PDB file of C-alpha atoms in Angstrom:
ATOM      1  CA  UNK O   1       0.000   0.000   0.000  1.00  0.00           C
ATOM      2  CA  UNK O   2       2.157   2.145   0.829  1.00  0.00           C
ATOM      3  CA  UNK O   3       4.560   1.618  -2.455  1.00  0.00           C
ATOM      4  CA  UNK O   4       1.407   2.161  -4.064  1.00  0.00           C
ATOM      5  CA  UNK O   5       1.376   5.943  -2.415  1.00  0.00           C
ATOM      6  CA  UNK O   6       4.501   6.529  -2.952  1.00  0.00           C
ATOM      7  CA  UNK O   7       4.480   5.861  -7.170  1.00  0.00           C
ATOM      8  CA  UNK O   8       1.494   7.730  -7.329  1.00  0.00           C
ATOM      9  CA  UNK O   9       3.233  10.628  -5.509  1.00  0.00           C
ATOM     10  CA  UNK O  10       6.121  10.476  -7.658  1.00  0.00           C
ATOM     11  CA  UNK O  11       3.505  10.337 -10.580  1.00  0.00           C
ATOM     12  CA  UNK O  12       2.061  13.703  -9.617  1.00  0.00           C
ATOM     13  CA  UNK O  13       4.944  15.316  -8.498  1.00  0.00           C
ATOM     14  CA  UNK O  14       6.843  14.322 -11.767  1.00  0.00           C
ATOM     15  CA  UNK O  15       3.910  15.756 -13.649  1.00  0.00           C
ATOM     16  CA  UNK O  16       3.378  18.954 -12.081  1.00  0.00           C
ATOM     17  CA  UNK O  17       7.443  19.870 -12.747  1.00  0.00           C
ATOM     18  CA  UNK O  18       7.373  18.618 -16.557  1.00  0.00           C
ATOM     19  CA  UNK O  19       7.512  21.342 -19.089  1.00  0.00           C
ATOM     20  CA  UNK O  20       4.422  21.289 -21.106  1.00  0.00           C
ATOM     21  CA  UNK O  21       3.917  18.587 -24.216  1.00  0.00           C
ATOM     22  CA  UNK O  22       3.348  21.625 -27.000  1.00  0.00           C
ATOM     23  CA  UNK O  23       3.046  18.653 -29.451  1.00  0.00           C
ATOM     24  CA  UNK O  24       4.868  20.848 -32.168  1.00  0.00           C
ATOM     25  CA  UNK O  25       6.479  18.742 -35.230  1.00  0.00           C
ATOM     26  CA  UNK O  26       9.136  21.224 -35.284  1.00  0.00           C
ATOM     27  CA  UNK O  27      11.992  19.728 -34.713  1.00  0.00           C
ATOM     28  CA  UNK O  28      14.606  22.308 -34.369  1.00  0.00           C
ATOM     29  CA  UNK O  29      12.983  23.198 -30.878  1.00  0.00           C
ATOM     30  CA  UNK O  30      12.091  21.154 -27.785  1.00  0.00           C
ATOM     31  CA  UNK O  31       9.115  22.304 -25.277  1.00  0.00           C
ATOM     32  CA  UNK O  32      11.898  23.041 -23.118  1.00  0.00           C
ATOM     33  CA  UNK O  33      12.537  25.905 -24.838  1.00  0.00           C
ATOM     34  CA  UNK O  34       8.986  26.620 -25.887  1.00  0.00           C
ATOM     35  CA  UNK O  35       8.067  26.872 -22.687  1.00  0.00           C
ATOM     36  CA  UNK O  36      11.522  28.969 -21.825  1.00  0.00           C
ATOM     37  CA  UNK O  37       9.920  31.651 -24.477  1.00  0.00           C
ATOM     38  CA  UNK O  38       6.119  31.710 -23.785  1.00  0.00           C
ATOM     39  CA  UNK O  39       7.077  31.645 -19.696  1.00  0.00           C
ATOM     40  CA  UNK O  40       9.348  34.841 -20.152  1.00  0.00           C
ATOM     41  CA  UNK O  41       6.849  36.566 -22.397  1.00  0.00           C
ATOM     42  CA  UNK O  42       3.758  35.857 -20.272  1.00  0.00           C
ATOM     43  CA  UNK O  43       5.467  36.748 -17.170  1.00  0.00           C
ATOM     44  CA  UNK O  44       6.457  40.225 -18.656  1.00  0.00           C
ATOM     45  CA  UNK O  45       2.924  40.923 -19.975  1.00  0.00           C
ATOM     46  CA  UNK O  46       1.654  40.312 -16.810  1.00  0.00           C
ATOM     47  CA  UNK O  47       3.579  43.368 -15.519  1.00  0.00           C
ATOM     48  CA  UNK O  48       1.323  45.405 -17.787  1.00  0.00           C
ATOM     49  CA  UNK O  49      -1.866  44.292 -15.810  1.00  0.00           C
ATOM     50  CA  UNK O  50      -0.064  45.063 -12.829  1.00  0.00           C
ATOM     51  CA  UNK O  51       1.238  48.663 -14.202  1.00  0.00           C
ATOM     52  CA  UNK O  52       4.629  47.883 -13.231  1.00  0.00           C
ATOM     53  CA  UNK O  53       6.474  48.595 -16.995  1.00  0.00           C
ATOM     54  CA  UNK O  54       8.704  51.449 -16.538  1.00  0.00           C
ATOM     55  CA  UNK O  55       9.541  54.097 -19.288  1.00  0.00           C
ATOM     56  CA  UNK O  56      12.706  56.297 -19.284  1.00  0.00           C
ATOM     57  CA  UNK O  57      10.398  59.138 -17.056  1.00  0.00           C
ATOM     58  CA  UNK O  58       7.711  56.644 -15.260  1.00  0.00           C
ATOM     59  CA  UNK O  59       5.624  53.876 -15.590  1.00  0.00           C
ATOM     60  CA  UNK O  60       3.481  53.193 -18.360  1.00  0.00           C
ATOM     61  CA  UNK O  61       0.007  53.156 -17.789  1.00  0.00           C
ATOM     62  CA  UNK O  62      -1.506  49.616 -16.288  1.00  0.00           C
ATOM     63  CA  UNK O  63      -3.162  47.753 -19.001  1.00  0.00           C
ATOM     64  CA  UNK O  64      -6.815  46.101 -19.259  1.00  0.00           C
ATOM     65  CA  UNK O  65      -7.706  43.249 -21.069  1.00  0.00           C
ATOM     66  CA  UNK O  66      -4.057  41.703 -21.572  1.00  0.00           C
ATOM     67  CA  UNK O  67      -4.511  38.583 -22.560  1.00  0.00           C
ATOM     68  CA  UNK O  68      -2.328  35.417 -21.629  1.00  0.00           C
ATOM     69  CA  UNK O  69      -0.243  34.265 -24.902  1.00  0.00           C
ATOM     70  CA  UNK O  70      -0.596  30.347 -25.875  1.00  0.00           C
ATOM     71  CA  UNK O  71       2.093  29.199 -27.464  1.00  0.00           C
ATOM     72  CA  UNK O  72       1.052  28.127 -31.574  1.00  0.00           C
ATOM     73  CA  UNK O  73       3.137  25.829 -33.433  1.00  0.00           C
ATOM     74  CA  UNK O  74       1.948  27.497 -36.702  1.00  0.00           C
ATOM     75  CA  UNK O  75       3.434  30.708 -35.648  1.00  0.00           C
ATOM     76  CA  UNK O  76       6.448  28.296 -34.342  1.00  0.00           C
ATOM     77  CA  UNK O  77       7.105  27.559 -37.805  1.00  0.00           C
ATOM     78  CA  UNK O  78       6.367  30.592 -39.878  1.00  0.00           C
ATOM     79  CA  UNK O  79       9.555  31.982 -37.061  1.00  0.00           C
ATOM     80  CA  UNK O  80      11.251  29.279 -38.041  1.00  0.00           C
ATOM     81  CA  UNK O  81      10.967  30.373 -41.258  1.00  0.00           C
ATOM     82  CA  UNK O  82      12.244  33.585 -40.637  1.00  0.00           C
ATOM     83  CA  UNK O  83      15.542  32.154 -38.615  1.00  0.00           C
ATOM     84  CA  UNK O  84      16.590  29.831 -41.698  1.00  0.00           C
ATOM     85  CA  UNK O  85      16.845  32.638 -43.552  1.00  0.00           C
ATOM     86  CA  UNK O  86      19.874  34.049 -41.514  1.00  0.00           C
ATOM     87  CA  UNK O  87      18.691  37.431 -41.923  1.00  0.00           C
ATOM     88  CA  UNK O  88      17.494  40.412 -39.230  1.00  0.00           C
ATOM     89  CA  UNK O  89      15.597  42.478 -42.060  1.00  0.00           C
ATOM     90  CA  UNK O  90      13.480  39.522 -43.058  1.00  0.00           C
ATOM     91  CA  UNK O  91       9.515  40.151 -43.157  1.00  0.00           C
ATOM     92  CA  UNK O  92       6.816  39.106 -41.306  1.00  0.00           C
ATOM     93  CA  UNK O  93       3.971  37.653 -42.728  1.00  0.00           C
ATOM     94  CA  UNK O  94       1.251  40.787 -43.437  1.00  0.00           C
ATOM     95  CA  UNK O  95      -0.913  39.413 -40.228  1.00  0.00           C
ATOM     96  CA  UNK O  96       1.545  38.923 -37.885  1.00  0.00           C
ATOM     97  CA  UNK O  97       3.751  41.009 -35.643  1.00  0.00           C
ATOM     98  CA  UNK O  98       7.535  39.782 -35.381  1.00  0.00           C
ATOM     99  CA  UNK O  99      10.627  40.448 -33.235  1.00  0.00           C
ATOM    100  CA  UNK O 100      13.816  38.894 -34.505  1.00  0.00           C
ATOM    101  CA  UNK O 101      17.610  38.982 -33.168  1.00  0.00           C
ATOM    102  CA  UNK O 102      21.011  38.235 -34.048  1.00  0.00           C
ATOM    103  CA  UNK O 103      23.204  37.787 -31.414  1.00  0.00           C
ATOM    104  CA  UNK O 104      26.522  36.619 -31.524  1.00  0.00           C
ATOM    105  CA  UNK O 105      27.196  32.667 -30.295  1.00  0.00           C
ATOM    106  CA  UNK O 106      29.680  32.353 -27.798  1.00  0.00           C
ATOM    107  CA  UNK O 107      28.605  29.268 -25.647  1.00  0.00           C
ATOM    108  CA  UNK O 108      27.010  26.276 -25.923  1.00  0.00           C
ATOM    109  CA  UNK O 109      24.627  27.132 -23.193  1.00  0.00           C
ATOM    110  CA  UNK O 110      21.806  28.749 -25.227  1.00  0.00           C
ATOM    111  CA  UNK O 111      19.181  28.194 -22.376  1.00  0.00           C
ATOM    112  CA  UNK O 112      19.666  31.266 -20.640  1.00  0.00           C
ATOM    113  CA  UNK O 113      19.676  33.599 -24.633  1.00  0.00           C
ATOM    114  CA  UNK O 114      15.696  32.980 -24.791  1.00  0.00           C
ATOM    115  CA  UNK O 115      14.968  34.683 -21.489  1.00  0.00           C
ATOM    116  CA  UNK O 116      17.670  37.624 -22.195  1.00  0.00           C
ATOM    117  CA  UNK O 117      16.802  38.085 -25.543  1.00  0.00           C
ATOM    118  CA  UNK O 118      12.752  38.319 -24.863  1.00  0.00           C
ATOM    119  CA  UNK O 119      14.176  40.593 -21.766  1.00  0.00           C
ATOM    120  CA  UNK O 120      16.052  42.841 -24.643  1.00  0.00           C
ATOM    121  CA  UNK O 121      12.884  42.884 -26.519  1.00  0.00           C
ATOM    122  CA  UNK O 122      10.464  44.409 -24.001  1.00  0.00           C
ATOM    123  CA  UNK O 123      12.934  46.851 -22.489  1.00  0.00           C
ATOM    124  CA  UNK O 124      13.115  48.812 -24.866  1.00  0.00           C
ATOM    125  CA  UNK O 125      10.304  50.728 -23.311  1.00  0.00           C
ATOM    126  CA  UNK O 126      12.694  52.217 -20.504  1.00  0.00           C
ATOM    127  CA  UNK O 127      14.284  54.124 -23.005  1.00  0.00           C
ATOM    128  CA  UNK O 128      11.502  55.981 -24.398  1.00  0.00           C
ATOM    129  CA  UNK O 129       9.321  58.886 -22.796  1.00  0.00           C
ATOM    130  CA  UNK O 130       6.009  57.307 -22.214  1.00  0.00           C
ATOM    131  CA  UNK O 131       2.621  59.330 -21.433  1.00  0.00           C
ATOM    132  CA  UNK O 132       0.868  58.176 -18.944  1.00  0.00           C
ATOM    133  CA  UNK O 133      -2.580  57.985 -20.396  1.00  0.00           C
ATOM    134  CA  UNK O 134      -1.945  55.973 -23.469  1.00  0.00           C
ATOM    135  CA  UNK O 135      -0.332  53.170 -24.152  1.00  0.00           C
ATOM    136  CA  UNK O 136       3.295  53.840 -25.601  1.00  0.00           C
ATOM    137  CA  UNK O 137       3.097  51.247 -29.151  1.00  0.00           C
ATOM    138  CA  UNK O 138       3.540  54.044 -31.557  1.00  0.00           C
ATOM    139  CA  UNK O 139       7.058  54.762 -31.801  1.00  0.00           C
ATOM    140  CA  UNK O 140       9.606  52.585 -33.822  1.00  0.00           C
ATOM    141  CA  UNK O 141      12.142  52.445 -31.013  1.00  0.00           C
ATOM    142  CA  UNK O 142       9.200  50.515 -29.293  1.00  0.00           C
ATOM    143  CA  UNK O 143       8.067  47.476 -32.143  1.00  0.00           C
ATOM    144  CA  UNK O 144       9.685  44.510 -30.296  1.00  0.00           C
ATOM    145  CA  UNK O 145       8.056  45.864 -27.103  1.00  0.00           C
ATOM    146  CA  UNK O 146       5.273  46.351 -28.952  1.00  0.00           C
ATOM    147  CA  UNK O 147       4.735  43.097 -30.512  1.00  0.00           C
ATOM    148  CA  UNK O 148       5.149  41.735 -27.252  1.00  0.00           C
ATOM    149  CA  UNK O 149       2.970  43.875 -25.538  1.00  0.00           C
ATOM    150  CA  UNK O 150       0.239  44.028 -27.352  1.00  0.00           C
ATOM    151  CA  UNK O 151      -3.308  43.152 -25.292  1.00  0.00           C
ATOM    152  CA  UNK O 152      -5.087  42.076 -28.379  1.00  0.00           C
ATOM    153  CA  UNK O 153      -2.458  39.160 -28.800  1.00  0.00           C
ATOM    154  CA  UNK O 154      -3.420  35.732 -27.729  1.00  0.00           C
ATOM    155  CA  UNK O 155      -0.564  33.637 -29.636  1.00  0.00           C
ATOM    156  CA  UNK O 156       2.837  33.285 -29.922  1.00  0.00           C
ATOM    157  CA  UNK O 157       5.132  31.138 -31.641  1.00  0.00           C
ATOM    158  CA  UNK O 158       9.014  31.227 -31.148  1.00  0.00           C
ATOM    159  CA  UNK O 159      12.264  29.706 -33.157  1.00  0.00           C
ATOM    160  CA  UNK O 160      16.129  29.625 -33.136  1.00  0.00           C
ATOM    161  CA  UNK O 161      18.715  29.013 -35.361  1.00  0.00           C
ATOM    162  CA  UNK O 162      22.615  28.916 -35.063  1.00  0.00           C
ATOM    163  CA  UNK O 163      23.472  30.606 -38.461  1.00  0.00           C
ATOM    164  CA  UNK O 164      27.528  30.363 -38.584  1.00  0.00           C
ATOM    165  CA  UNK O 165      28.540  31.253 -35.211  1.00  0.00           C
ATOM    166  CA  UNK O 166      25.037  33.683 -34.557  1.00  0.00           C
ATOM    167  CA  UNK O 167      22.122  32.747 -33.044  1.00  0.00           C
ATOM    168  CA  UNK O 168      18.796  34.034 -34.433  1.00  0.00           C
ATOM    169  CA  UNK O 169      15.949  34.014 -32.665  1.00  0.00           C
ATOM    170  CA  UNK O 170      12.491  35.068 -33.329  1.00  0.00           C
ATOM    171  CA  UNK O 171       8.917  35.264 -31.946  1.00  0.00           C
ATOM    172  CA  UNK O 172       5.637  35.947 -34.542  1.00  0.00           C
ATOM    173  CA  UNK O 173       2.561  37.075 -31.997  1.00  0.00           C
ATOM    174  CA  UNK O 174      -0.876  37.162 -33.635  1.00  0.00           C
ATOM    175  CA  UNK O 175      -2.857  39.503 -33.579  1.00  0.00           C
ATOM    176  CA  UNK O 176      -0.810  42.083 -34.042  1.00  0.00           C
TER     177      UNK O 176
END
């Protein structure tokens, strides 16, 4: 009985710390990483409902109506797509918003890139002047943070590639 208690504990415990089975058939990425991305962004966005994104003079107004992001394995691949091509200035498809990133490869280690990078993305923001009664999406210094921002958004979809010694990365949200 009590071995019995003891599987079933493991069981549930075992589950409960497993990354999430995103049942992508991408197979440049693992849900390790999936879940690195869609953790880092979520977390961020969450800061927005909380009104706790700072601008280079303040905070930026709280959000409403932020939705979480699920991760899509359509927008997986169309990133993908984008990180083949070993190129910063590549397009985004016409209804999707993307933020992409070169960054130089010097470890092995890339774990701790998708957090920093995603970080890089969204801080943008603390560089600009915001206003505090509307949102602050409109300038060009801010399109990664607005991508990732964006309340509307309810997907997400994330890639990597190691193109000659640089990493790529990139995220497509929809809607953007």
């Amino acid at each position: 009985m009590q071995l019995s208690l003891a599987f079933i504990t493991l069981l549930v415990v075992g589950e409960i710390a497993a990354t999430t089975d995103y049942q992508c058939w991408n197979f440049k990425s693992t849900n390790d990483i999936r879940d690195r991305y869609l953790k880092a962004v979520n977390k961020l966005r969450t800061d927005i409902v909380n009104g706790m994104v700072e601008g280079k003079n303040g905070k930026c107004p709280a959000g409403k109506n932020i939705y979480k992001l699920f991760w899509d394995c359509l927008l997986e691949n169309e990133a993908q797509k984008a990180v083949d091509k070993c190129d910063e200035k590549v397009q985004a498809p016409a209804d999707l918003a993307m933020v992409i990133k070169k960054l130089p490869l010097d470890t092995c280690n890339t774990n701790p890139l998708f957090k920093k990078t995603v970080d890089e993305w969204w801080n943008v923001v603390k560089g600009v002047d915001v206003d505090q009664t509307n949102p602050p999406t409109s300038s060009s210094a801010l399109q990664s943070f607005a991508a990732l921002a964006h309340g509307d958004a309810t997907r997400i979809g994330c890639a990597q590639k190691n193109c000659n010694g640089n990493l790529f990365m990139a995220c497509m949200v929809y809607n953007k």
